[in-house]
């Protein structure tokens, strides 16, 4: 039973059940909110604990578009070439980020190819490629990735912006696949020649390494050194 005391508080009589009934009456929504918040925190913590810890990230940006199944195979091919467990968590895991970007010339060739399949004029949504290019440029500013497999047009832009590391800072002798002092012809590497899906990347795909950045993973010296090891493994003749 409830009894009002002189101070205005509620005195509960009738044992634990009555106390709980009174508590629930006055604090029901606070309790529900606290329990919901606790549930969300538990789920988030569990997901973070289960999240794959990526050793290195490789970005592909070019005209080729991998299917979902092909992307899984590419990741396995990259996992296999990783020289060691770089972050020391017991697993070798490479992250893969892809963007389908095309030059005007590549886009025209793409349209003609589609028209040959359809037998009639085909309209291509160019806004998709514009969006992909913008997203790619934004991602390059995050500092989350340094190993790039990119179309030669993007390679030239990054080189002009002084974003790419010189090969002689990494290799005592330039690999035979080097196209200049900054990039490698990926199609001539052992990785491309011996991989089912990575071998599908077209001529003009350049393998290069970004310079350390002011933010993101590549701003950490230890992490960047580990990423460089992966780059060297991918560049083998």
Coordinates of C-alpha atoms in Angstrom, one line a residue:
X1 CA 0.0 0.0 0.0
X2 CA 1.1 3.6 -0.7
X3 CA 1.2 6.3 2.0
X4 CA 2.1 9.9 1.5
X5 CA 4.6 11.1 4.1
X6 CA 5.0 14.8 5.2
X7 CA 7.9 15.4 2.9
X8 CA 5.8 14.6 -0.1
X9 CA 7.7 11.3 -0.9
X10 CA 5.9 8.0 -1.3
X11 CA 6.4 5.4 1.4
X12 CA 5.9 1.8 0.1
X13 CA 4.4 -0.8 2.3
X14 CA 3.9 -4.4 1.3
X15 CA 7.4 -5.8 0.6
X16 CA 9.6 -6.1 -2.5
X17 CA 6.7 -6.6 -5.0
X18 CA 5.1 -3.4 -3.9
X19 CA 8.4 -1.5 -4.0
X20 CA 9.0 -2.7 -7.6
X21 CA 5.5 -1.8 -8.6
X22 CA 6.0 1.7 -7.3
X23 CA 9.5 2.0 -8.9
X24 CA 8.1 0.8 -12.3
X25 CA 5.2 3.3 -12.0
X26 CA 7.5 6.2 -11.5
X27 CA 10.6 5.2 -13.6
X28 CA 9.1 2.9 -16.4
X29 CA 10.3 5.0 -19.4
X30 CA 13.7 5.8 -17.9
X31 CA 14.2 2.1 -17.3
X32 CA 13.1 1.1 -20.8
X33 CA 15.4 3.8 -22.3
X34 CA 18.4 2.6 -20.3
X35 CA 17.8 -1.0 -21.3
X36 CA 17.5 -0.1 -24.9
X37 CA 20.7 1.9 -24.8
X38 CA 22.5 -1.1 -23.1
X39 CA 21.2 -3.4 -25.8
X40 CA 22.5 -1.2 -28.6
X41 CA 25.9 -0.9 -26.9
X42 CA 26.2 -4.7 -26.5
X43 CA 25.3 -5.2 -30.1
X44 CA 27.9 -2.6 -31.3
X45 CA 30.6 -4.0 -29.1
X46 CA 29.9 -7.5 -30.3
X47 CA 30.0 -6.5 -33.9
X48 CA 33.3 -4.5 -33.4
X49 CA 34.8 -7.5 -31.7
X50 CA 33.8 -9.8 -34.7
X51 CA 34.9 -7.3 -37.4
X52 CA 37.7 -8.4 -39.5
X53 CA 41.0 -6.6 -38.8
X54 CA 42.4 -5.7 -42.2
X55 CA 46.1 -5.8 -42.7
X56 CA 46.2 -3.7 -45.8
X57 CA 43.8 -2.1 -48.3
X58 CA 44.1 -2.2 -52.0
X59 CA 42.1 0.2 -54.2
X60 CA 41.2 -0.5 -57.8
X61 CA 39.9 2.3 -60.0
X62 CA 39.5 1.8 -63.7
X63 CA 37.1 0.7 -66.5
X64 CA 36.8 -2.9 -65.4
X65 CA 33.8 -3.9 -63.2
X66 CA 34.1 -6.9 -61.0
X67 CA 31.0 -8.9 -60.0
X68 CA 30.4 -9.8 -56.3
X69 CA 31.7 -13.3 -56.8
X70 CA 34.8 -12.1 -58.7
X71 CA 35.5 -9.6 -55.9
X72 CA 35.6 -12.4 -53.3
X73 CA 38.1 -14.2 -55.5
X74 CA 40.2 -11.1 -55.9
X75 CA 40.4 -10.7 -52.1
X76 CA 41.5 -14.3 -51.8
X77 CA 44.2 -13.7 -54.4
X78 CA 45.4 -10.7 -52.5
X79 CA 45.3 -12.5 -49.2
X80 CA 47.5 -15.3 -50.7
X81 CA 50.2 -12.9 -51.8
X82 CA 50.5 -11.1 -48.5
X83 CA 54.0 -11.8 -47.2
X84 CA 52.9 -12.2 -43.5
X85 CA 50.3 -11.4 -40.9
X86 CA 51.1 -7.7 -40.9
X87 CA 49.0 -6.6 -37.9
X88 CA 49.8 -9.7 -35.8
X89 CA 46.2 -10.8 -35.2
X90 CA 46.8 -14.3 -36.6
X91 CA 45.0 -13.7 -39.9
X92 CA 46.1 -12.3 -43.3
X93 CA 43.2 -10.2 -44.6
X94 CA 43.3 -7.6 -47.4
X95 CA 40.6 -5.0 -47.8
X96 CA 39.5 -4.2 -51.4
X97 CA 37.9 -0.9 -52.5
X98 CA 36.8 -0.6 -56.2
X99 CA 35.6 2.2 -58.3
X100 CA 34.5 2.0 -62.0
X101 CA 35.9 5.1 -63.7
X102 CA 36.4 5.8 -67.4
X103 CA 38.0 8.5 -69.5
X104 CA 35.8 10.0 -72.3
X105 CA 37.5 7.7 -74.8
X106 CA 36.9 4.6 -72.7
X107 CA 33.3 5.6 -72.2
X108 CA 32.7 5.9 -76.0
X109 CA 34.3 2.5 -76.6
X110 CA 32.1 1.1 -73.8
X111 CA 29.0 2.5 -75.5
X112 CA 29.9 1.0 -78.8
X113 CA 30.5 -2.4 -77.2
X114 CA 27.1 -2.3 -75.6
X115 CA 25.5 -1.3 -78.9
X116 CA 27.1 -4.2 -80.6
X117 CA 25.5 -6.5 -78.1
X118 CA 22.0 -4.8 -78.2
X119 CA 22.0 -4.1 -82.0
X120 CA 20.7 -0.7 -81.4
X121 CA 21.6 2.7 -79.9
X122 CA 22.3 2.5 -76.2
X123 CA 22.1 5.3 -73.7
X124 CA 24.6 5.1 -70.8
X125 CA 24.0 6.9 -67.5
X126 CA 27.2 9.0 -67.4
X127 CA 26.2 10.3 -63.9
X128 CA 27.1 6.9 -62.5
X129 CA 30.7 7.3 -63.7
X130 CA 30.8 10.9 -62.5
X131 CA 29.7 9.8 -59.1
X132 CA 32.3 6.9 -59.1
X133 CA 35.1 9.4 -59.9
X134 CA 34.0 11.8 -57.2
X135 CA 33.8 9.0 -54.6
X136 CA 37.2 7.8 -55.6
X137 CA 38.8 11.2 -55.3
X138 CA 37.2 11.6 -51.9
X139 CA 38.4 8.2 -50.7
X140 CA 42.0 9.1 -51.8
X141 CA 41.8 12.0 -49.3
X142 CA 41.0 9.8 -46.3
X143 CA 44.5 8.3 -46.0
X144 CA 43.0 4.8 -45.5
X145 CA 44.8 3.2 -48.5
X146 CA 48.2 3.5 -50.2
X147 CA 48.3 0.6 -52.6
X148 CA 46.6 1.5 -55.9
X149 CA 45.7 -0.5 -59.0
X150 CA 44.5 2.4 -61.2
X151 CA 43.9 3.4 -64.8
X152 CA 46.8 5.3 -66.3
X153 CA 44.7 8.5 -66.6
X154 CA 44.3 8.6 -62.8
X155 CA 47.9 7.6 -62.3
X156 CA 49.1 10.6 -64.3
X157 CA 46.8 13.0 -62.3
X158 CA 48.2 11.7 -58.9
X159 CA 51.7 11.8 -60.2
X160 CA 51.3 15.5 -61.2
X161 CA 49.9 16.1 -57.7
X162 CA 53.0 14.6 -56.2
X163 CA 51.0 11.9 -54.4
X164 CA 52.9 8.9 -55.6
X165 CA 56.0 7.5 -54.0
X166 CA 59.1 7.0 -56.3
X167 CA 60.0 3.4 -56.9
X168 CA 63.7 3.8 -56.1
X169 CA 62.7 4.7 -52.6
X170 CA 61.3 1.2 -52.3
X171 CA 63.3 -1.1 -54.6
X172 CA 67.1 -1.3 -54.8
X173 CA 66.6 -2.2 -58.5
X174 CA 63.5 -1.2 -60.4
X175 CA 61.3 -4.1 -61.3
X176 CA 61.1 -5.0 -65.0
X177 CA 57.5 -4.0 -65.1
X178 CA 58.2 -0.4 -64.3
X179 CA 56.7 2.1 -66.8
X180 CA 58.6 5.0 -65.2
X181 CA 60.1 6.0 -61.8
X182 CA 56.6 5.9 -60.2
X183 CA 54.5 3.1 -61.4
X184 CA 54.4 -0.5 -62.7
X185 CA 52.5 -2.1 -65.5
X186 CA 50.4 -4.4 -63.4
X187 CA 49.7 -6.8 -66.3
X188 CA 53.4 -7.7 -66.4
X189 CA 53.7 -8.7 -62.7
X190 CA 53.6 -12.3 -61.6
X191 CA 50.5 -11.6 -59.5
X192 CA 48.5 -10.6 -62.6
X193 CA 49.9 -13.4 -64.7
X194 CA 49.1 -16.1 -62.1
X195 CA 45.7 -14.8 -60.9
X196 CA 42.3 -15.7 -62.3
X197 CA 40.6 -12.5 -61.6
X198 CA 43.4 -10.0 -61.1
X199 CA 44.6 -11.1 -64.5
X200 CA 41.4 -9.7 -66.0
X201 CA 42.5 -6.1 -65.4
X202 CA 43.0 -4.4 -68.7
X203 CA 46.2 -3.0 -70.2
X204 CA 47.0 0.4 -68.8
X205 CA 46.4 -0.7 -65.2
X206 CA 49.2 0.8 -63.1
X207 CA 50.3 -0.5 -59.7
X208 CA 51.7 2.3 -57.5
X209 CA 52.1 3.3 -53.9
X210 CA 50.9 6.6 -52.4
X211 CA 53.2 8.7 -50.3
X212 CA 52.4 8.8 -46.5
X213 CA 49.5 11.0 -45.8
X214 CA 48.6 13.4 -43.0
X215 CA 45.7 11.4 -41.8
X216 CA 44.3 7.8 -41.8
X217 CA 46.1 4.5 -41.7
X218 CA 49.0 5.6 -43.9
X219 CA 49.9 8.4 -41.5
X220 CA 51.2 5.8 -39.1
X221 CA 54.8 4.9 -39.8
X222 CA 54.6 1.3 -38.6
X223 CA 51.4 0.7 -40.6
X224 CA 52.8 2.4 -43.7
X225 CA 55.9 0.2 -43.5
X226 CA 53.7 -2.9 -43.3
X227 CA 51.6 -1.7 -46.3
X228 CA 54.8 -1.2 -48.3
X229 CA 55.7 -4.9 -47.7
X230 CA 52.4 -5.8 -49.3
X231 CA 53.1 -3.5 -52.2
X232 CA 56.5 -5.1 -52.8
X233 CA 54.9 -8.6 -52.8
X234 CA 52.4 -7.5 -55.4
X235 CA 55.1 -6.0 -57.6
X236 CA 57.2 -9.1 -58.0
X237 CA 58.1 -10.0 -61.6

